[in-house]
């Protein structure tokens, strides 16, 4: 593990908020164990191992029933740790993989059978090397017939340049971490308004209302500066939002969140039982278990 990065919280608190039955954590990762699933040679960071058994124990502790496990850049396009977690989840996890343009039909079929339902395109420069748009477009065309969607990860200042690419993708598109807004700027300012416009003009685009620990300037446990951004999305697009822990929170240097406290933010961002049912159960079930 990189020495200046933090490992996940060793003893998260029990949340005060009880998620509704069937709740899904739609953004979490498995890392390694390195001895069995080595990290990718081209990785930009080395995390601490975070195994499927630790993830499933956290799921139960927080009161969730299911996970969507997202391939992170430290495992590159090697999805073996992800697939291993899916096949050992007893049907309680789905996955988002990272694939290359020359992935074979047989590999795609195997991943689909294991529970993969999407592929991730990462545009965050500190995490990955550049991949040409035409390569990504080819991958999107390969996975679309399977009913998979595309998960995109980018930073708010890059949205104008990426807009045309995102809006021509042929699948459902899920944005990680609200498009990473600068939360020192106003919710009604031009930057976040552009993100809201992306969703209002394109009904196939969804957003995860995740990652207060990465976006915050005001800090834990309240993450008061991030809550209004998440709440605006939940209020405006209640049928196209997803929630997740982001466990084990790779790449954090400032603080490591208590996952129980992250769960306790949910009633502040989804303020009615109906909105919470959509955010935590109905939306993820439709997208990931709707087949
Ligand atoms: C996240 C966020 C980060 C890392 C990755 O693929 C990744 O390595 O997504 C980050 O550093 O912002 O979603 O886990």
Short mmCIF file of C-alpha atoms and ligand atoms in Angstrom, two decimals:
data_model
loop_
_atom_site.label_atom_id
_atom_site.label_comp_id
_atom_site.label_asym_id
_atom_site.label_seq_id
_atom_site.Cartn_x
_atom_site.Cartn_y
_atom_site.Cartn_z
CA UNK A 1 0.00 0.00 0.00
CA UNK A 2 1.22 3.53 -0.76
CA UNK A 3 2.53 4.93 2.50
CA UNK A 4 0.74 8.29 2.47
CA UNK A 5 -2.71 6.83 1.72
CA UNK A 6 -5.14 5.71 4.34
CA UNK A 7 -6.63 2.25 4.81
CA UNK A 8 -10.40 1.86 5.28
CA UNK A 9 -12.00 2.51 8.68
CA UNK A 10 -11.25 -0.48 10.94
CA UNK A 11 -14.42 -0.25 13.00
CA UNK A 12 -17.27 1.70 11.35
CA UNK A 13 -20.13 2.72 13.62
CA UNK A 14 -23.59 1.20 13.40
CA UNK A 15 -25.72 3.73 11.49
CA UNK A 16 -28.64 5.44 13.23
CA UNK A 17 -30.51 5.34 9.93
CA UNK A 18 -31.93 1.94 8.93
CA UNK A 19 -32.01 1.46 5.15
CA UNK A 20 -35.25 0.06 3.72
CA UNK A 21 -35.34 -3.70 3.06
CA UNK A 22 -33.47 -4.60 -0.12
CA UNK A 23 -31.14 -1.57 -0.08
CA UNK A 24 -28.20 -1.61 -2.52
CA UNK A 25 -24.76 -0.05 -2.05
CA UNK A 26 -24.04 0.77 -5.72
CA UNK A 27 -20.48 2.02 -5.46
CA UNK A 28 -17.87 -0.08 -3.71
CA UNK A 29 -14.73 -1.94 -4.71
CA UNK A 30 -12.77 -5.08 -3.95
CA UNK A 31 -8.97 -4.87 -3.95
CA UNK A 32 -6.88 -8.01 -4.16
CA UNK A 33 -5.85 -9.74 -2.06
CA UNK A 34 -2.68 -8.88 -3.92
CA UNK A 35 -1.25 -12.36 -3.36
CA UNK A 36 -4.09 -13.82 -5.43
CA UNK A 37 -5.17 -10.92 -7.65
CA UNK A 38 -2.09 -8.73 -8.28
CA UNK A 39 -2.60 -5.03 -8.97
CA UNK A 40 -2.19 -3.81 -12.55
CA UNK A 41 1.36 -2.85 -13.58
CA UNK A 42 0.07 0.43 -15.06
CA UNK A 43 -1.73 1.47 -11.84
CA UNK A 44 -1.32 4.97 -10.41
CA UNK A 45 -1.70 3.91 -6.78
CA UNK A 46 -1.46 0.77 -4.66
CA UNK A 47 -4.36 0.38 -2.23
CA UNK A 48 -4.59 -1.74 0.87
CA UNK A 49 -6.21 -5.11 0.20
CA UNK A 50 -9.98 -4.95 0.69
CA UNK A 51 -11.48 -8.37 0.16
CA UNK A 52 -14.92 -9.60 -0.80
CA UNK A 53 -15.46 -11.08 2.66
CA UNK A 54 -14.68 -7.73 4.28
CA UNK A 55 -17.06 -6.02 1.84
CA UNK A 56 -19.89 -8.47 2.52
CA UNK A 57 -19.38 -8.09 6.29
CA UNK A 58 -19.62 -4.30 5.92
CA UNK A 59 -22.79 -4.67 3.81
CA UNK A 60 -24.43 -6.63 6.62
CA UNK A 61 -23.15 -4.29 9.33
CA UNK A 62 -24.58 -1.22 7.56
CA UNK A 63 -27.96 -2.86 6.95
CA UNK A 64 -27.70 -3.27 3.18
CA UNK A 65 -28.69 -6.33 1.18
CA UNK A 66 -26.78 -5.97 -2.04
CA UNK A 67 -23.67 -4.45 -3.60
CA UNK A 68 -22.66 -3.15 -6.99
CA UNK A 69 -18.90 -3.63 -7.17
CA UNK A 70 -17.08 -1.23 -9.49
CA UNK A 71 -13.75 -2.04 -11.10
CA UNK A 72 -11.15 0.47 -9.90
CA UNK A 73 -8.15 1.66 -11.87
CA UNK A 74 -5.62 -0.16 -9.65
CA UNK A 75 -6.82 -3.47 -11.15
CA UNK A 76 -6.74 -2.06 -14.72
CA UNK A 77 -8.66 -4.25 -17.18
CA UNK A 78 -8.07 -7.39 -15.13
CA UNK A 79 -11.52 -8.09 -13.71
CA UNK A 80 -10.68 -11.35 -11.89
CA UNK A 81 -11.02 -9.99 -8.35
CA UNK A 82 -14.36 -8.42 -9.30
CA UNK A 83 -15.69 -11.60 -10.93
CA UNK A 84 -14.51 -13.71 -7.98
CA UNK A 85 -16.47 -11.46 -5.61
CA UNK A 86 -19.58 -11.62 -7.80
CA UNK A 87 -19.63 -15.40 -8.07
CA UNK A 88 -19.25 -15.73 -4.30
CA UNK A 89 -22.00 -13.21 -3.49
CA UNK A 90 -24.92 -15.64 -3.74
CA UNK A 91 -26.56 -13.37 -6.27
CA UNK A 92 -26.31 -10.35 -3.98
CA UNK A 93 -23.72 -8.44 -6.02
CA UNK A 94 -23.58 -7.11 -9.55
CA UNK A 95 -20.52 -5.58 -11.16
CA UNK A 96 -19.17 -2.86 -13.39
CA UNK A 97 -16.04 -4.02 -15.22
CA UNK A 98 -13.35 -2.33 -17.23
CA UNK A 99 -12.80 -3.91 -20.64
CA UNK A 100 -10.59 -3.48 -23.69
CA UNK A 101 -11.82 -3.09 -27.26
CA UNK A 102 -10.56 -6.58 -28.16
CA UNK A 103 -12.40 -8.33 -25.30
CA UNK A 104 -13.83 -11.56 -26.76
CA UNK A 105 -17.52 -12.43 -26.90
CA UNK A 106 -16.76 -15.44 -24.70
CA UNK A 107 -15.17 -13.19 -22.02
CA UNK A 108 -18.13 -10.82 -22.13
CA UNK A 109 -20.52 -13.76 -21.78
CA UNK A 110 -18.63 -15.11 -18.78
CA UNK A 111 -18.64 -11.70 -17.11
CA UNK A 112 -22.34 -11.29 -17.81
CA UNK A 113 -23.09 -14.68 -16.27
CA UNK A 114 -21.09 -13.68 -13.19
CA UNK A 115 -23.22 -10.54 -12.81
CA UNK A 116 -21.40 -7.76 -14.68
CA UNK A 117 -23.88 -5.24 -16.04
CA UNK A 118 -21.72 -2.30 -17.07
CA UNK A 119 -18.31 -1.05 -18.13
CA UNK A 120 -16.50 1.94 -16.68
CA UNK A 121 -14.79 4.75 -18.60
CA UNK A 122 -12.46 6.71 -16.37
CA UNK A 123 -11.40 10.22 -17.45
CA UNK A 124 -9.72 11.28 -14.23
CA UNK A 125 -6.18 12.14 -15.29
CA UNK A 126 -4.48 11.28 -12.00
CA UNK A 127 -5.96 7.75 -12.20
CA UNK A 128 -5.60 6.57 -15.79
CA UNK A 129 -3.80 7.18 -19.07
CA UNK A 130 -5.74 8.68 -21.95
CA UNK A 131 -7.86 6.34 -24.09
CA UNK A 132 -8.97 7.68 -27.50
CA UNK A 133 -12.72 8.34 -27.80
CA UNK A 134 -13.05 6.05 -30.82
CA UNK A 135 -11.76 3.13 -28.74
CA UNK A 136 -14.30 3.87 -26.01
CA UNK A 137 -17.06 4.22 -28.61
CA UNK A 138 -16.13 0.78 -29.96
CA UNK A 139 -16.31 -0.71 -26.46
CA UNK A 140 -19.69 0.92 -25.86
CA UNK A 141 -20.96 -0.61 -29.10
CA UNK A 142 -19.69 -4.04 -28.01
CA UNK A 143 -21.41 -3.99 -24.62
CA UNK A 144 -24.68 -2.31 -25.61
CA UNK A 145 -26.26 -5.50 -27.05
CA UNK A 146 -25.77 -7.21 -23.69
CA UNK A 147 -27.96 -4.59 -22.04
CA UNK A 148 -24.97 -3.24 -20.12
CA UNK A 149 -24.56 0.44 -19.35
CA UNK A 150 -21.54 2.75 -19.22
CA UNK A 151 -20.29 4.29 -15.98
CA UNK A 152 -18.30 7.50 -16.47
CA UNK A 153 -15.91 9.09 -14.01
CA UNK A 154 -14.69 12.62 -14.71
CA UNK A 155 -14.11 15.93 -12.96
CA UNK A 156 -16.51 18.86 -13.34
CA UNK A 157 -14.10 21.12 -15.19
CA UNK A 158 -13.79 18.53 -17.96
CA UNK A 159 -17.52 18.20 -18.66
CA UNK A 160 -17.71 20.81 -21.45
CA UNK A 161 -15.04 19.00 -23.45
CA UNK A 162 -16.56 15.55 -22.81
CA UNK A 163 -20.20 16.56 -23.35
CA UNK A 164 -20.47 15.52 -27.00
CA UNK A 165 -18.96 12.12 -26.30
CA UNK A 166 -21.18 11.43 -23.31
CA UNK A 167 -24.35 12.48 -25.06
CA UNK A 168 -23.77 10.18 -28.02
CA UNK A 169 -23.24 7.00 -25.98
CA UNK A 170 -25.83 4.40 -27.01
CA UNK A 171 -26.58 3.01 -23.54
CA UNK A 172 -27.75 4.16 -20.15
CA UNK A 173 -24.92 6.25 -18.71
CA UNK A 174 -24.21 6.49 -14.97
CA UNK A 175 -22.04 9.34 -13.67
CA UNK A 176 -19.81 8.63 -10.69
CA UNK A 177 -19.84 11.01 -7.73
CA UNK A 178 -22.15 13.70 -9.20
CA UNK A 179 -19.52 14.57 -11.81
CA UNK A 180 -17.17 15.62 -9.00
CA UNK A 181 -18.42 19.20 -8.45
CA UNK A 182 -16.29 21.84 -6.77
CA UNK A 183 -18.51 22.18 -3.68
CA UNK A 184 -17.05 25.55 -2.77
CA UNK A 185 -19.04 26.87 -5.75
CA UNK A 186 -22.82 27.35 -5.46
CA UNK A 187 -25.31 24.63 -6.36
CA UNK A 188 -26.99 27.22 -8.58
CA UNK A 189 -23.71 28.35 -10.14
CA UNK A 190 -22.81 27.64 -13.78
CA UNK A 191 -20.65 24.56 -13.11
CA UNK A 192 -23.26 22.42 -11.34
CA UNK A 193 -26.04 23.84 -13.50
CA UNK A 194 -24.24 22.41 -16.52
CA UNK A 195 -24.29 18.98 -14.87
CA UNK A 196 -28.01 19.33 -14.08
CA UNK A 197 -28.58 20.30 -17.71
CA UNK A 198 -26.78 17.13 -18.84
CA UNK A 199 -29.30 15.05 -16.93
CA UNK A 200 -32.35 17.12 -17.77
CA UNK A 201 -31.62 17.01 -21.51
CA UNK A 202 -30.66 13.32 -21.60
CA UNK A 203 -33.01 10.88 -19.94
CA UNK A 204 -30.54 8.00 -20.31
CA UNK A 205 -28.04 9.71 -17.97
CA UNK A 206 -28.11 8.89 -14.23
CA UNK A 207 -25.97 10.08 -11.33
CA UNK A 208 -24.53 8.49 -8.23
CA UNK A 209 -24.96 10.78 -5.24
CA UNK A 210 -21.76 9.52 -3.68
CA UNK A 211 -18.43 10.54 -2.33
CA UNK A 212 -18.85 13.33 0.21
CA UNK A 213 -15.51 12.28 1.66
CA UNK A 214 -13.70 13.14 -1.59
CA UNK A 215 -15.60 16.32 -2.42
CA UNK A 216 -15.88 18.00 0.97
CA UNK A 217 -13.96 21.01 2.17
CA UNK A 218 -15.96 21.37 5.40
CA UNK A 219 -15.25 17.78 6.40
CA UNK A 220 -16.78 14.93 8.40
CA UNK A 221 -19.05 13.85 9.92
CA UNK A 222 -21.67 16.28 8.53
CA UNK A 223 -20.20 16.92 5.07
CA UNK A 224 -22.47 19.97 5.09
CA UNK A 225 -21.02 21.43 1.91
CA UNK A 226 -21.73 18.28 -0.17
CA UNK A 227 -25.27 17.52 1.04
CA UNK A 228 -27.01 20.29 -0.99
CA UNK A 229 -25.54 18.99 -4.26
CA UNK A 230 -26.72 15.43 -3.61
CA UNK A 231 -30.10 16.63 -2.42
CA UNK A 232 -30.66 18.72 -5.52
CA UNK A 233 -30.05 15.69 -7.71
CA UNK A 234 -32.32 13.43 -5.67
CA UNK A 235 -35.12 16.02 -5.68
CA UNK A 236 -34.82 16.74 -9.40
CA UNK A 237 -34.16 13.27 -10.81
CA UNK A 238 -35.60 10.86 -8.22
CA UNK A 239 -35.76 7.95 -10.67
CA UNK A 240 -32.16 8.28 -11.91
CA UNK A 241 -30.05 8.51 -8.77
CA UNK A 242 -28.03 5.85 -6.96
CA UNK A 243 -26.27 5.82 -3.59
CA UNK A 244 -23.07 4.05 -2.53
CA UNK A 245 -20.44 3.99 0.17
CA UNK A 246 -17.34 4.08 -2.08
CA UNK A 247 -15.75 1.59 0.35
CA UNK A 248 -12.80 1.08 0.77
CA UNK A 249 -12.26 4.71 -0.26
CA UNK A 250 -9.02 4.42 -2.26
CA UNK A 251 -6.66 7.33 -2.57
CA UNK A 252 -7.70 9.29 0.47
CA UNK A 253 -5.05 11.23 2.32
CA UNK A 254 -6.95 13.76 4.44
CA UNK A 255 -9.39 11.61 6.42
CA UNK A 256 -10.95 8.16 6.24
CA UNK A 257 -14.72 8.25 6.63
CA UNK A 258 -16.68 6.18 9.11
CA UNK A 259 -19.02 4.25 6.78
CA UNK A 260 -21.79 4.26 9.40
CA UNK A 261 -21.75 8.06 9.37
CA UNK A 262 -21.94 8.07 5.57
CA UNK A 263 -25.14 6.00 5.81
CA UNK A 264 -26.49 8.54 8.28
CA UNK A 265 -26.27 11.24 5.59
CA UNK A 266 -28.93 9.46 3.50
CA UNK A 267 -32.01 11.02 5.18
CA UNK A 268 -30.46 14.45 4.62
CA UNK A 269 -30.05 13.91 0.88
CA UNK A 270 -33.24 11.89 0.30
CA UNK A 271 -35.70 13.55 2.61
CA UNK A 272 -38.79 11.35 2.30
CA UNK A 273 -39.37 7.61 2.60
CA UNK A 274 -40.48 7.56 -1.03
CA UNK A 275 -37.28 9.20 -2.25
CA UNK A 276 -35.17 6.81 -0.15
CA UNK A 277 -37.03 3.79 -1.52
CA UNK A 278 -36.22 4.93 -5.08
CA UNK A 279 -32.62 5.85 -4.31
CA UNK A 280 -31.70 2.73 -2.35
CA UNK A 281 -33.94 0.01 -3.78
CA UNK A 282 -36.09 0.71 -6.84
CA UNK A 283 -33.51 2.48 -9.02
CA UNK A 284 -30.60 0.07 -8.45
CA UNK A 285 -32.85 -2.98 -8.75
CA UNK A 286 -34.18 -1.73 -12.09
CA UNK A 287 -30.70 -1.03 -13.44
CA UNK A 288 -28.77 -4.00 -12.05
CA UNK A 289 -31.28 -6.78 -11.37
CA UNK A 290 -33.89 -5.90 -13.98
CA UNK A 291 -33.03 -8.80 -16.27
C1 LIG B 1 -13.50 5.89 -6.58
C2 LIG B 1 -12.65 7.02 -6.75
C3 LIG B 1 -11.34 7.02 -7.03
C4 LIG B 1 -10.62 5.93 -7.56
C5 LIG B 1 -11.08 5.15 -8.55
O1 LIG B 1 -10.79 3.67 -10.28
C6 LIG B 1 -10.25 4.20 -9.31
O2 LIG B 1 -9.10 3.99 -8.97
O3 LIG B 1 -12.32 5.23 -8.94
C7 LIG B 1 -10.61 8.28 -6.84
O4 LIG B 1 -9.41 8.24 -6.55
O5 LIG B 1 -11.22 9.35 -6.95
O6 LIG B 1 -14.61 5.89 -7.07
O7 LIG B 1 -13.10 4.91 -5.96
#
